[in-house]
CSV table of C-alpha atoms and ligand atoms in Angstrom, one decimal:
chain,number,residue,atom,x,y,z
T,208,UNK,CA,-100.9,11.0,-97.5
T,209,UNK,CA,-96.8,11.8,-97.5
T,210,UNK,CA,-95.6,9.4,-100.7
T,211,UNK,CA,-92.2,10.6,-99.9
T,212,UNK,CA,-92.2,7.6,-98.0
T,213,UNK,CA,-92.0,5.5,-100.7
T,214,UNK,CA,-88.8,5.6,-103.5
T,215,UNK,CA,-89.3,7.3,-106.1
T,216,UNK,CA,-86.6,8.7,-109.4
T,217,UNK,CA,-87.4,11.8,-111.5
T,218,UNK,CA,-88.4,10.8,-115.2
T,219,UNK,CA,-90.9,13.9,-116.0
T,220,UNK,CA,-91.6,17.2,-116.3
T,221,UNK,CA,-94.2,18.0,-113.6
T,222,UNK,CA,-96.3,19.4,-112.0
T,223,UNK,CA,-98.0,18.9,-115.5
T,224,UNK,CA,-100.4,22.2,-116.9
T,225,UNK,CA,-103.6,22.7,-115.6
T,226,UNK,CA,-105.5,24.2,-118.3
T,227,UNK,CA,-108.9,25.9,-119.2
T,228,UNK,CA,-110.6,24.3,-122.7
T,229,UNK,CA,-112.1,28.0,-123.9
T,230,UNK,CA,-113.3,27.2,-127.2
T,231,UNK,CA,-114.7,23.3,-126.1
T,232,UNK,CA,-116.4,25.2,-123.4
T,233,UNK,CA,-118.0,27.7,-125.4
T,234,UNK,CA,-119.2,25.0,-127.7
T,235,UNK,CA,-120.7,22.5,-126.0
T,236,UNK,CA,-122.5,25.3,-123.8
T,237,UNK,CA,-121.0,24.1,-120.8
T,238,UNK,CA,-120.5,22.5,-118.2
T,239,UNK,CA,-116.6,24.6,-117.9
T,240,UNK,CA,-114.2,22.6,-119.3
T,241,UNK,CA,-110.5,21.9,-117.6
T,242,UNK,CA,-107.8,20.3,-119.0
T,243,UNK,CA,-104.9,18.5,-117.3
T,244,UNK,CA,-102.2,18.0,-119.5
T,245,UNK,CA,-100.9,14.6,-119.0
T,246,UNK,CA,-99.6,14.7,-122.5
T,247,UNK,CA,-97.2,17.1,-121.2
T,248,UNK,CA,-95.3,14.7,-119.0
T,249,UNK,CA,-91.8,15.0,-121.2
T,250,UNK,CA,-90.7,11.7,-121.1
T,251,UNK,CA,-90.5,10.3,-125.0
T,252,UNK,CA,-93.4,12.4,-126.1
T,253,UNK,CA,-94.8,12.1,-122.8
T,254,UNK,CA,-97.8,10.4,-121.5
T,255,UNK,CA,-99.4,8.6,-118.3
T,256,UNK,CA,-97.3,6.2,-117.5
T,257,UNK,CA,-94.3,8.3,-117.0
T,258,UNK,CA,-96.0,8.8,-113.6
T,259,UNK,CA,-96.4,5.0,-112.5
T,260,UNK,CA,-92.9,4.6,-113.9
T,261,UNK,CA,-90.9,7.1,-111.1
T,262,UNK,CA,-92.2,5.0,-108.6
T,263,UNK,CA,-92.0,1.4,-110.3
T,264,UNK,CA,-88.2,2.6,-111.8
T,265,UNK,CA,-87.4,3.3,-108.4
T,266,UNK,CA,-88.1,-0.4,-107.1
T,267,UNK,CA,-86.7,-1.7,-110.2
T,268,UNK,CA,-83.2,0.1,-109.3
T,269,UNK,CA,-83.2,-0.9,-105.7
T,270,UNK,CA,-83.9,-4.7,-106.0
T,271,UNK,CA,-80.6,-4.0,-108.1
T,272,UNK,CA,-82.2,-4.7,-111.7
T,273,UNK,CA,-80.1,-4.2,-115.2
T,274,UNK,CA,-83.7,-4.8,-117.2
T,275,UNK,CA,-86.7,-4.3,-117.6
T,276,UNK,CA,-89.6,-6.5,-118.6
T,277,UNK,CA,-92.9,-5.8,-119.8
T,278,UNK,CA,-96.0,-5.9,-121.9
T,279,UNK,CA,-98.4,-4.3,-123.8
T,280,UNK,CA,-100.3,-3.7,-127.0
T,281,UNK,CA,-98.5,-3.1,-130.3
T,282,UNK,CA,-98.8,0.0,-130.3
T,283,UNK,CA,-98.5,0.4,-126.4
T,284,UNK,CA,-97.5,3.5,-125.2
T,285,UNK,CA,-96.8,2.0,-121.9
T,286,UNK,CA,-94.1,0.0,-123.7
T,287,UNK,CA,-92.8,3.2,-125.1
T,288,UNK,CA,-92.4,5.3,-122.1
T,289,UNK,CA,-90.8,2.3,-120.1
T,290,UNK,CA,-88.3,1.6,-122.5
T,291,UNK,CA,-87.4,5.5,-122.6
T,292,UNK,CA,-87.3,4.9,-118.5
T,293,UNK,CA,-84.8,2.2,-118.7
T,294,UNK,CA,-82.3,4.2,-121.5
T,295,UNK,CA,-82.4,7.0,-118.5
T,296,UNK,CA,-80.8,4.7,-115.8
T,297,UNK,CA,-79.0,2.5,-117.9
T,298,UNK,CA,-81.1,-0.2,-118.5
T,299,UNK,CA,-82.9,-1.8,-121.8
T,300,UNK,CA,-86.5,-2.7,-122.0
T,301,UNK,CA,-88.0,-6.3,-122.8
T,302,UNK,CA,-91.2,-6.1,-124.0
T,303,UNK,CA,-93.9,-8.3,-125.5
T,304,UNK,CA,-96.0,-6.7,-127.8
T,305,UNK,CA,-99.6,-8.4,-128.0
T,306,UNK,CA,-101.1,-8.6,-131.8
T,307,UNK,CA,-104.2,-6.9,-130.5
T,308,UNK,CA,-105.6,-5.2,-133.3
T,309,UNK,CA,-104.9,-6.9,-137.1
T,310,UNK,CA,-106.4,-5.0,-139.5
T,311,UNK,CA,-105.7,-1.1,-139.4
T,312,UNK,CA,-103.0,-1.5,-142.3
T,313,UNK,CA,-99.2,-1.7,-143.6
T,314,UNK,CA,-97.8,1.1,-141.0
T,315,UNK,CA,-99.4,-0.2,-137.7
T,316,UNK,CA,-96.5,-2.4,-136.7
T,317,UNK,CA,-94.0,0.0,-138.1
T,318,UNK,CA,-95.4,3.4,-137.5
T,319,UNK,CA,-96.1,5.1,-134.3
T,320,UNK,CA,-95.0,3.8,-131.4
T,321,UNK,CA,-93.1,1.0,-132.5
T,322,UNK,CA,-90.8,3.5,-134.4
T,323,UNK,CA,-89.9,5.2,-131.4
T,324,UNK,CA,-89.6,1.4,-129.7
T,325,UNK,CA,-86.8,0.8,-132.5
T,326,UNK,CA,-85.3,4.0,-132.1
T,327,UNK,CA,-84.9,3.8,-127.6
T,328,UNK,CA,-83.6,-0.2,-128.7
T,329,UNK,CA,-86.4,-1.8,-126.8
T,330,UNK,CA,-86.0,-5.5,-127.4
T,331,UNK,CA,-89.4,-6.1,-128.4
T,332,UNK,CA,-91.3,-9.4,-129.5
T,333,UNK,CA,-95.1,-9.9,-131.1
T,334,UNK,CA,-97.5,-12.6,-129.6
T,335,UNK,CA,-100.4,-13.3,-131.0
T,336,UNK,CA,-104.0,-12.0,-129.3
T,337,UNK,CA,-105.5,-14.1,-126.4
T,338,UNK,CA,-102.3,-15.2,-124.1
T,339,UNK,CA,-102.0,-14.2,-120.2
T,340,UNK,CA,-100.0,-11.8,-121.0
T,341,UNK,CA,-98.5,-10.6,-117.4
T,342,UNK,CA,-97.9,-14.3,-117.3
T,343,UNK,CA,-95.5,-14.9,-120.7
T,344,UNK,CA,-94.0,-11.7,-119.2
T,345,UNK,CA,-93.0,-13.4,-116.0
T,346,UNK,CA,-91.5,-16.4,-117.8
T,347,UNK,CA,-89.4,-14.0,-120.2
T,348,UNK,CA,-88.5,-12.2,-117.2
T,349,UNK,CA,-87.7,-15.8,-115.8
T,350,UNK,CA,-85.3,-16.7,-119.1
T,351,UNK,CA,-83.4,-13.4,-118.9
T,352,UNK,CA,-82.7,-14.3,-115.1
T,353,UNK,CA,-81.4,-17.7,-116.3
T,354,UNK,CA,-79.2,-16.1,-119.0
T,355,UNK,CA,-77.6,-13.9,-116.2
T,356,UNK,CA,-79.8,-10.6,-116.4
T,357,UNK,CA,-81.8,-8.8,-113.4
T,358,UNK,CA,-84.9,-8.3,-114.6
T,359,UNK,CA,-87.5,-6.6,-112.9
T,360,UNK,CA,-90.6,-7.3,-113.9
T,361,UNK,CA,-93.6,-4.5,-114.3
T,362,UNK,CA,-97.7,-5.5,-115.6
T,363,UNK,CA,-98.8,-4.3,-118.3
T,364,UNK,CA,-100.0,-0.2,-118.5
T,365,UNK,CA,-97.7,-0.6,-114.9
T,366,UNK,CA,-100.4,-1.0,-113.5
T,367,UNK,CA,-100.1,-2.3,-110.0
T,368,UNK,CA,-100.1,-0.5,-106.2
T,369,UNK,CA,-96.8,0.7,-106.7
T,370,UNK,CA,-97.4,2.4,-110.2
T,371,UNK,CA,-100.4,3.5,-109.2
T,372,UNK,CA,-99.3,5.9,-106.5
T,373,UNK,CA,-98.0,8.0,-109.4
T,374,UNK,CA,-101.6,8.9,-109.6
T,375,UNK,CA,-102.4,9.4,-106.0
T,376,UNK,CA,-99.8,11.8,-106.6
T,377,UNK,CA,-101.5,13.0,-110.0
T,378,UNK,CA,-104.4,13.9,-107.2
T,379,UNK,CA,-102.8,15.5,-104.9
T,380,UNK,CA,-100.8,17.2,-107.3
T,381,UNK,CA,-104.8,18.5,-109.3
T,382,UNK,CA,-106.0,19.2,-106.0
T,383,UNK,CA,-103.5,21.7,-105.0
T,384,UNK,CA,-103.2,23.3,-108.8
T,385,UNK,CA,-106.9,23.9,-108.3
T,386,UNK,CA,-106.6,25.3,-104.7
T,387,UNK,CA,-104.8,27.7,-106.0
T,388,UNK,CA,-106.5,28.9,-108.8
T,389,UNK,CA,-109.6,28.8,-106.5
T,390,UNK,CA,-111.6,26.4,-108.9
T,391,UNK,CA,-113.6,24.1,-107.3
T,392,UNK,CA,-113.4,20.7,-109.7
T,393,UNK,CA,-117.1,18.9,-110.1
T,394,UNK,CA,-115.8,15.7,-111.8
T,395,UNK,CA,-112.7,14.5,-113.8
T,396,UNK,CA,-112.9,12.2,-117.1
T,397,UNK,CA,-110.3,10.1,-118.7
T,398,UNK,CA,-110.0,6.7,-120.5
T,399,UNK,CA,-109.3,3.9,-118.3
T,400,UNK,CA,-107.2,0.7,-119.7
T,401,UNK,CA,-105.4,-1.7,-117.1
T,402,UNK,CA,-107.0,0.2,-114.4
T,403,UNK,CA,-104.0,1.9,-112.4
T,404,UNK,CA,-104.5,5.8,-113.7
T,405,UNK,CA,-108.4,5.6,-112.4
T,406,UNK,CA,-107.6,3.3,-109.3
T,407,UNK,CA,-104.5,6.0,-108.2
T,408,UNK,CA,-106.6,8.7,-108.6
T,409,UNK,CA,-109.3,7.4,-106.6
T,410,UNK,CA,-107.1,6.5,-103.6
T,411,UNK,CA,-105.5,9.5,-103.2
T,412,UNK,CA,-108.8,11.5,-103.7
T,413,UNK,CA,-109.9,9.3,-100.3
T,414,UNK,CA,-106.6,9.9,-99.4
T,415,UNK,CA,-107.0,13.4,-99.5
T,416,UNK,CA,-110.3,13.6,-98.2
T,417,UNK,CA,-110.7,15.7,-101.9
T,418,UNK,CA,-114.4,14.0,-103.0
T,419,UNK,CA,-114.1,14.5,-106.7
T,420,UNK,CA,-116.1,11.9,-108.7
T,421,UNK,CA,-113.6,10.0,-111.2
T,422,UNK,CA,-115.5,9.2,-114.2
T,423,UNK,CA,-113.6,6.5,-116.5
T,424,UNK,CA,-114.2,5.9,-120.0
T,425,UNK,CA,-113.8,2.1,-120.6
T,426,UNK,CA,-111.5,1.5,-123.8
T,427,UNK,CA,-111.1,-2.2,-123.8
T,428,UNK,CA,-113.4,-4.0,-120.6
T,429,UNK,CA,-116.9,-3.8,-119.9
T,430,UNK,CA,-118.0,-1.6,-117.1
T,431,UNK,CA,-118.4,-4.6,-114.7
T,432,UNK,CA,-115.2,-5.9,-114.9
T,433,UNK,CA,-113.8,-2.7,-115.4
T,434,UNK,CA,-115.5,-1.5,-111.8
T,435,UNK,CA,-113.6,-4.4,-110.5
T,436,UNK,CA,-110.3,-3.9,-111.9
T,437,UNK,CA,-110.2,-0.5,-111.1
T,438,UNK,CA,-111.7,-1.5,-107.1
T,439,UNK,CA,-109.1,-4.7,-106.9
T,440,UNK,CA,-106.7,-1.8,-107.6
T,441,UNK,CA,-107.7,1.2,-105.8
T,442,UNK,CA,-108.4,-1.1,-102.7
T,443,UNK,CA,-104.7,-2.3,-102.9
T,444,UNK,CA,-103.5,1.3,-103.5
T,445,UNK,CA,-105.5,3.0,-100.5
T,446,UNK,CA,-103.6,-0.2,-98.0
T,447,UNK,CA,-100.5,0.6,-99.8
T,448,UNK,CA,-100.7,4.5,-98.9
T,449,UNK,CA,-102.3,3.8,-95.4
T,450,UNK,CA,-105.2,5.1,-95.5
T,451,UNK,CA,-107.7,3.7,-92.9
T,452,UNK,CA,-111.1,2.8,-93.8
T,453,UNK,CA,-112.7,0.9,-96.4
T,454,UNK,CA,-112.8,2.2,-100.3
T,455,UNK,CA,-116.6,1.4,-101.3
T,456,UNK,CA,-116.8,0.0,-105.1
T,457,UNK,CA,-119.8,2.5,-105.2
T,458,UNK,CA,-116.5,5.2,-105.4
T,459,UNK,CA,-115.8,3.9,-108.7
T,460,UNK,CA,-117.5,4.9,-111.9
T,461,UNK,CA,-116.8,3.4,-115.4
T,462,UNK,CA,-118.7,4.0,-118.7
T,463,UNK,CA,-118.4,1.4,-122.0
T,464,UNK,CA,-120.4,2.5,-124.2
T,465,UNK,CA,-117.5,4.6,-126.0
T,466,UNK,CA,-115.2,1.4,-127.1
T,467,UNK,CA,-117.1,0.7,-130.2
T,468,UNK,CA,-116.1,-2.5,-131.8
T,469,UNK,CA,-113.3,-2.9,-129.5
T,470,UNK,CA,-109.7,-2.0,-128.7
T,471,UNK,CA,-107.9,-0.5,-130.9
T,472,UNK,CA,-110.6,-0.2,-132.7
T,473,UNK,CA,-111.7,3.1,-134.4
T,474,UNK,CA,-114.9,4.5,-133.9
T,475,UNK,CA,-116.9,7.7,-135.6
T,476,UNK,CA,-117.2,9.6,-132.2
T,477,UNK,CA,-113.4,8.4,-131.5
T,478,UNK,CA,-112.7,10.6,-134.6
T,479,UNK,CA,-115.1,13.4,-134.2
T,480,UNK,CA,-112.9,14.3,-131.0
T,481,UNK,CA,-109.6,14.0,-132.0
T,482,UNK,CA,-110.5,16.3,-135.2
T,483,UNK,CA,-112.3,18.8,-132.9
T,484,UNK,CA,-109.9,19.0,-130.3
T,485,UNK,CA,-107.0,19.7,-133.0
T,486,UNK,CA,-109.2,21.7,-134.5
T,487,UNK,CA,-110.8,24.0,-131.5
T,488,UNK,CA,-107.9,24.1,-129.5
T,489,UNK,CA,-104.6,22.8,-131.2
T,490,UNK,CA,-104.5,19.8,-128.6
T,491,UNK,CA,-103.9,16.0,-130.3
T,492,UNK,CA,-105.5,13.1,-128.3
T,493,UNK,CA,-104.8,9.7,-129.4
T,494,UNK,CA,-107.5,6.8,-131.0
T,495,UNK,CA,-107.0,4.4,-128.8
T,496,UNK,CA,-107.3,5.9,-125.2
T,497,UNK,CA,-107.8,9.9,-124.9
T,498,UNK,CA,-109.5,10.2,-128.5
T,499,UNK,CA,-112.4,7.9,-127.0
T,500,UNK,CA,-112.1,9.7,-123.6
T,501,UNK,CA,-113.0,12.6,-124.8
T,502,UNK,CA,-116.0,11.2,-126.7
T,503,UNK,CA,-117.0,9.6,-123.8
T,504,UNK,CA,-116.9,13.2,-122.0
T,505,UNK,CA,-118.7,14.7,-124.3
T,506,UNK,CA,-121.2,12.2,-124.6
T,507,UNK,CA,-121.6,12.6,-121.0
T,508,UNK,CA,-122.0,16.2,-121.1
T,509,UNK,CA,-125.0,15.7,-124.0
T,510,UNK,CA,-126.8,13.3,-121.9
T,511,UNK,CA,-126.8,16.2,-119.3
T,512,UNK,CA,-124.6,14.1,-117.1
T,513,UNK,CA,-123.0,17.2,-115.8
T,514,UNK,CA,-124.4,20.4,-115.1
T,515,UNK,CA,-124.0,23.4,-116.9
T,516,UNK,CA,-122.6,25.7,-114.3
T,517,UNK,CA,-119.7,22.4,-112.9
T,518,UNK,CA,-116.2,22.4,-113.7
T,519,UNK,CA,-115.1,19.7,-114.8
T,520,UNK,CA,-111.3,18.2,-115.9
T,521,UNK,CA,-110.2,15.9,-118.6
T,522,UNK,CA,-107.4,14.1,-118.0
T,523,UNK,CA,-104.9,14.1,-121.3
T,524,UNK,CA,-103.1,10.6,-120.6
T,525,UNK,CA,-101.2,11.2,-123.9
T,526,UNK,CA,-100.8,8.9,-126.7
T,527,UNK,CA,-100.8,10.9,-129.9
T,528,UNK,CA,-97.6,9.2,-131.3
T,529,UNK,CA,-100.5,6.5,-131.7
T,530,UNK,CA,-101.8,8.8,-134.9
T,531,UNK,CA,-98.8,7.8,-136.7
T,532,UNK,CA,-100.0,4.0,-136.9
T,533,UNK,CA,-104.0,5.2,-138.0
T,534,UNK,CA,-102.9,7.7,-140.6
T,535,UNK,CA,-106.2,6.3,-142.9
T,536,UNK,CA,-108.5,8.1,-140.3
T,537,UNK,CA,-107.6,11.3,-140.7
T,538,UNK,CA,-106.6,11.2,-144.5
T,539,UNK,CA,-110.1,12.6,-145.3
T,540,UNK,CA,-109.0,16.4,-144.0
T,541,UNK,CA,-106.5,16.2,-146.9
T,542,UNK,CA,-109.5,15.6,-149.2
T,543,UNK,CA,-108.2,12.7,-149.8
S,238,LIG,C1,-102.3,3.4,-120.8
S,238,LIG,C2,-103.1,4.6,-121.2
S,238,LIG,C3,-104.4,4.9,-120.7
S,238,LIG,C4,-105.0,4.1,-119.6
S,238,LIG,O1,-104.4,4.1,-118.4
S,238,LIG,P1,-104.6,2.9,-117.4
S,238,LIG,O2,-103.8,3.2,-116.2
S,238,LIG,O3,-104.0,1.7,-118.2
S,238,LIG,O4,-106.0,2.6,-117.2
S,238,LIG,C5,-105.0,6.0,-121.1
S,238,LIG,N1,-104.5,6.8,-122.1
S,238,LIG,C6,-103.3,6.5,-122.7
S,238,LIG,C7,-102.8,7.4,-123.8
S,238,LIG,C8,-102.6,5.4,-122.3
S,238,LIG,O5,-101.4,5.1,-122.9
């Protein structure tokens, strides 16, 4: 795998920290529990998608864009990062924000990520739930072309072959890391949404000829179509990168039994690990994505899904300026 090949800007701080969860570990008994810090990324408070964005970014410059389009939840922080992408090269961010979740209260279109929207002057408009929402994105990439803009147009979560080889990078970038700390990774966890973080990372572990399961904790889709997704994906990534042979679909794992009521949605165990985590080790996930990761991990690890003397790695995707927009959840350690 050589991804200089492909173009490629600098928006993040990386390689990111690879980092060992002492007090978690301790804890839970075990299996050893890594960290890879994600969060840490630097761009707007940081977060996945700053990876699929140096290599998306890049296209989007080259084909000559002055905008960028895309879409995501309300309180997307997919939408976030790309509009801090485009203030870096001179562009400004469309994006549709889809009225996914309704009833967490007064601050959630205001609060959070939608704040930080405002303040990188993404040009942002709500739709309600249940629209193609890659396809309204095309048609208001489609009306800014007709009103004289270059738009370049990227999915939702960024999410195609292109952004995902910002995490066959991510791999080869965790492989190395652990090479050289001699630690020999059993398994690596993370929430998977629109499917590009889980399908990057599994190409370039083929790739790399690096067999480390990828465990994905569903957040929105149920495992079936979320196995597809992520194969449809990886498949494309792996042809993309060149890799010969086929990627089975027996390579990808997903778990939903950790989205509760749905997206967006909070749920007990959701909350459990965000409060530990802040708690045990100063870390803050997020409630939509790495706060029900990281109950999915360590519901995995009580159902004795990993073994006590692995080493496993979460994978921090970021998201915490999402608190802002749940602050109800988390009111009850004031004693409120
Ligand atoms: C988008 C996102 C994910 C999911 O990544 P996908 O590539 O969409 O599957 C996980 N965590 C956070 C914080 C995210 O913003």
């Amino acid at each position: 795998m050589h991804l200089a090949r492909f173009k490629r800007i600098s928006l993040g701080h990386f390689p990111t920290p690879l980092e060992r969860l002492d007090n978690l570990t301790s804890l839970l008994g075990g299996p050893e529990i890594w960290i890879k810090r994600d969060d840490c990324t630097g761009l707007a408070t940081g977060g996945n998608k700053t990876r699929k964005l140096e290599f998306l970014v890049a296209e989007a410059i080259a084909s000559g864009a002055d905008t960028l389009v895309t879409q995501g939840a309300t309180q997307s922080n997919h939408v976030r990062q790309t509009a801090a992408a485009a203030r870096k090269v001179g562009m400004t961010c469309h994006a549709l924000l889809e009225r996914r979740v309704t009833n967490q209260g007064e601050q959630y279109e205001q609060a959070g990520n939608v704040l930080l929207d405002d303040m990188l002057k993404c040009e942002y408009h709500f739709c309600d739930e249940g629209l193609d929402m890659n396809a309204e994105g095309l048609k208001l990439a489609e009306s800014l072309a007709e009103k004289g803009r270059k738009p370049y147009f990227i999915p939702g979560g960024g999410s195609n072959a292109i952004g995902a080889l910002g995490y066959a990078n991510a791999a080869q970038e965790l492989v190395y890391q652990a090479d050289a700390m001699g630690l020999r990774i059993d398994g690596l966890v993370h929430a998977t949404g629109s499917a590009g973080t889980q399908a990057g990372l599994v190409a370039g572990f083929v790739a790399l000829n690096a067999p480390i399961p990828v465990v994905g904790i569903s957040v929105r889709a149920k495992r079936e179509a979320q196995v597809t997704n992520v194969h449809k994906l990886a498949c494309a990534t792996h042809d993309l990168i060149g890799t010969r042979g086929d990627l089975d679909v027996n390579m990808i794992e997903a778990h939903d039994d950790y989205v509760g009521p749905g997206y967006g949605q909070p749920t007990d165990a959701m909350v459990d690990a965000i409060s530990l985590l802040a708690a045990e080790e100063g870390i803050f996930l997020d409630p939509v994505y790495s706060g029900k990761g990281m109950a999915g991990m360590i519901g995995l690890i009580q159902k004795g899904h990993f073994e006590k003397d692995e080493s496993i790695v979460f994978l921090h995707t970021g998201g915490s300026a999402g608190l802002f927009a749940y602050p109800h959840l988390f009111s009850k350690q004031r004693g409120a």
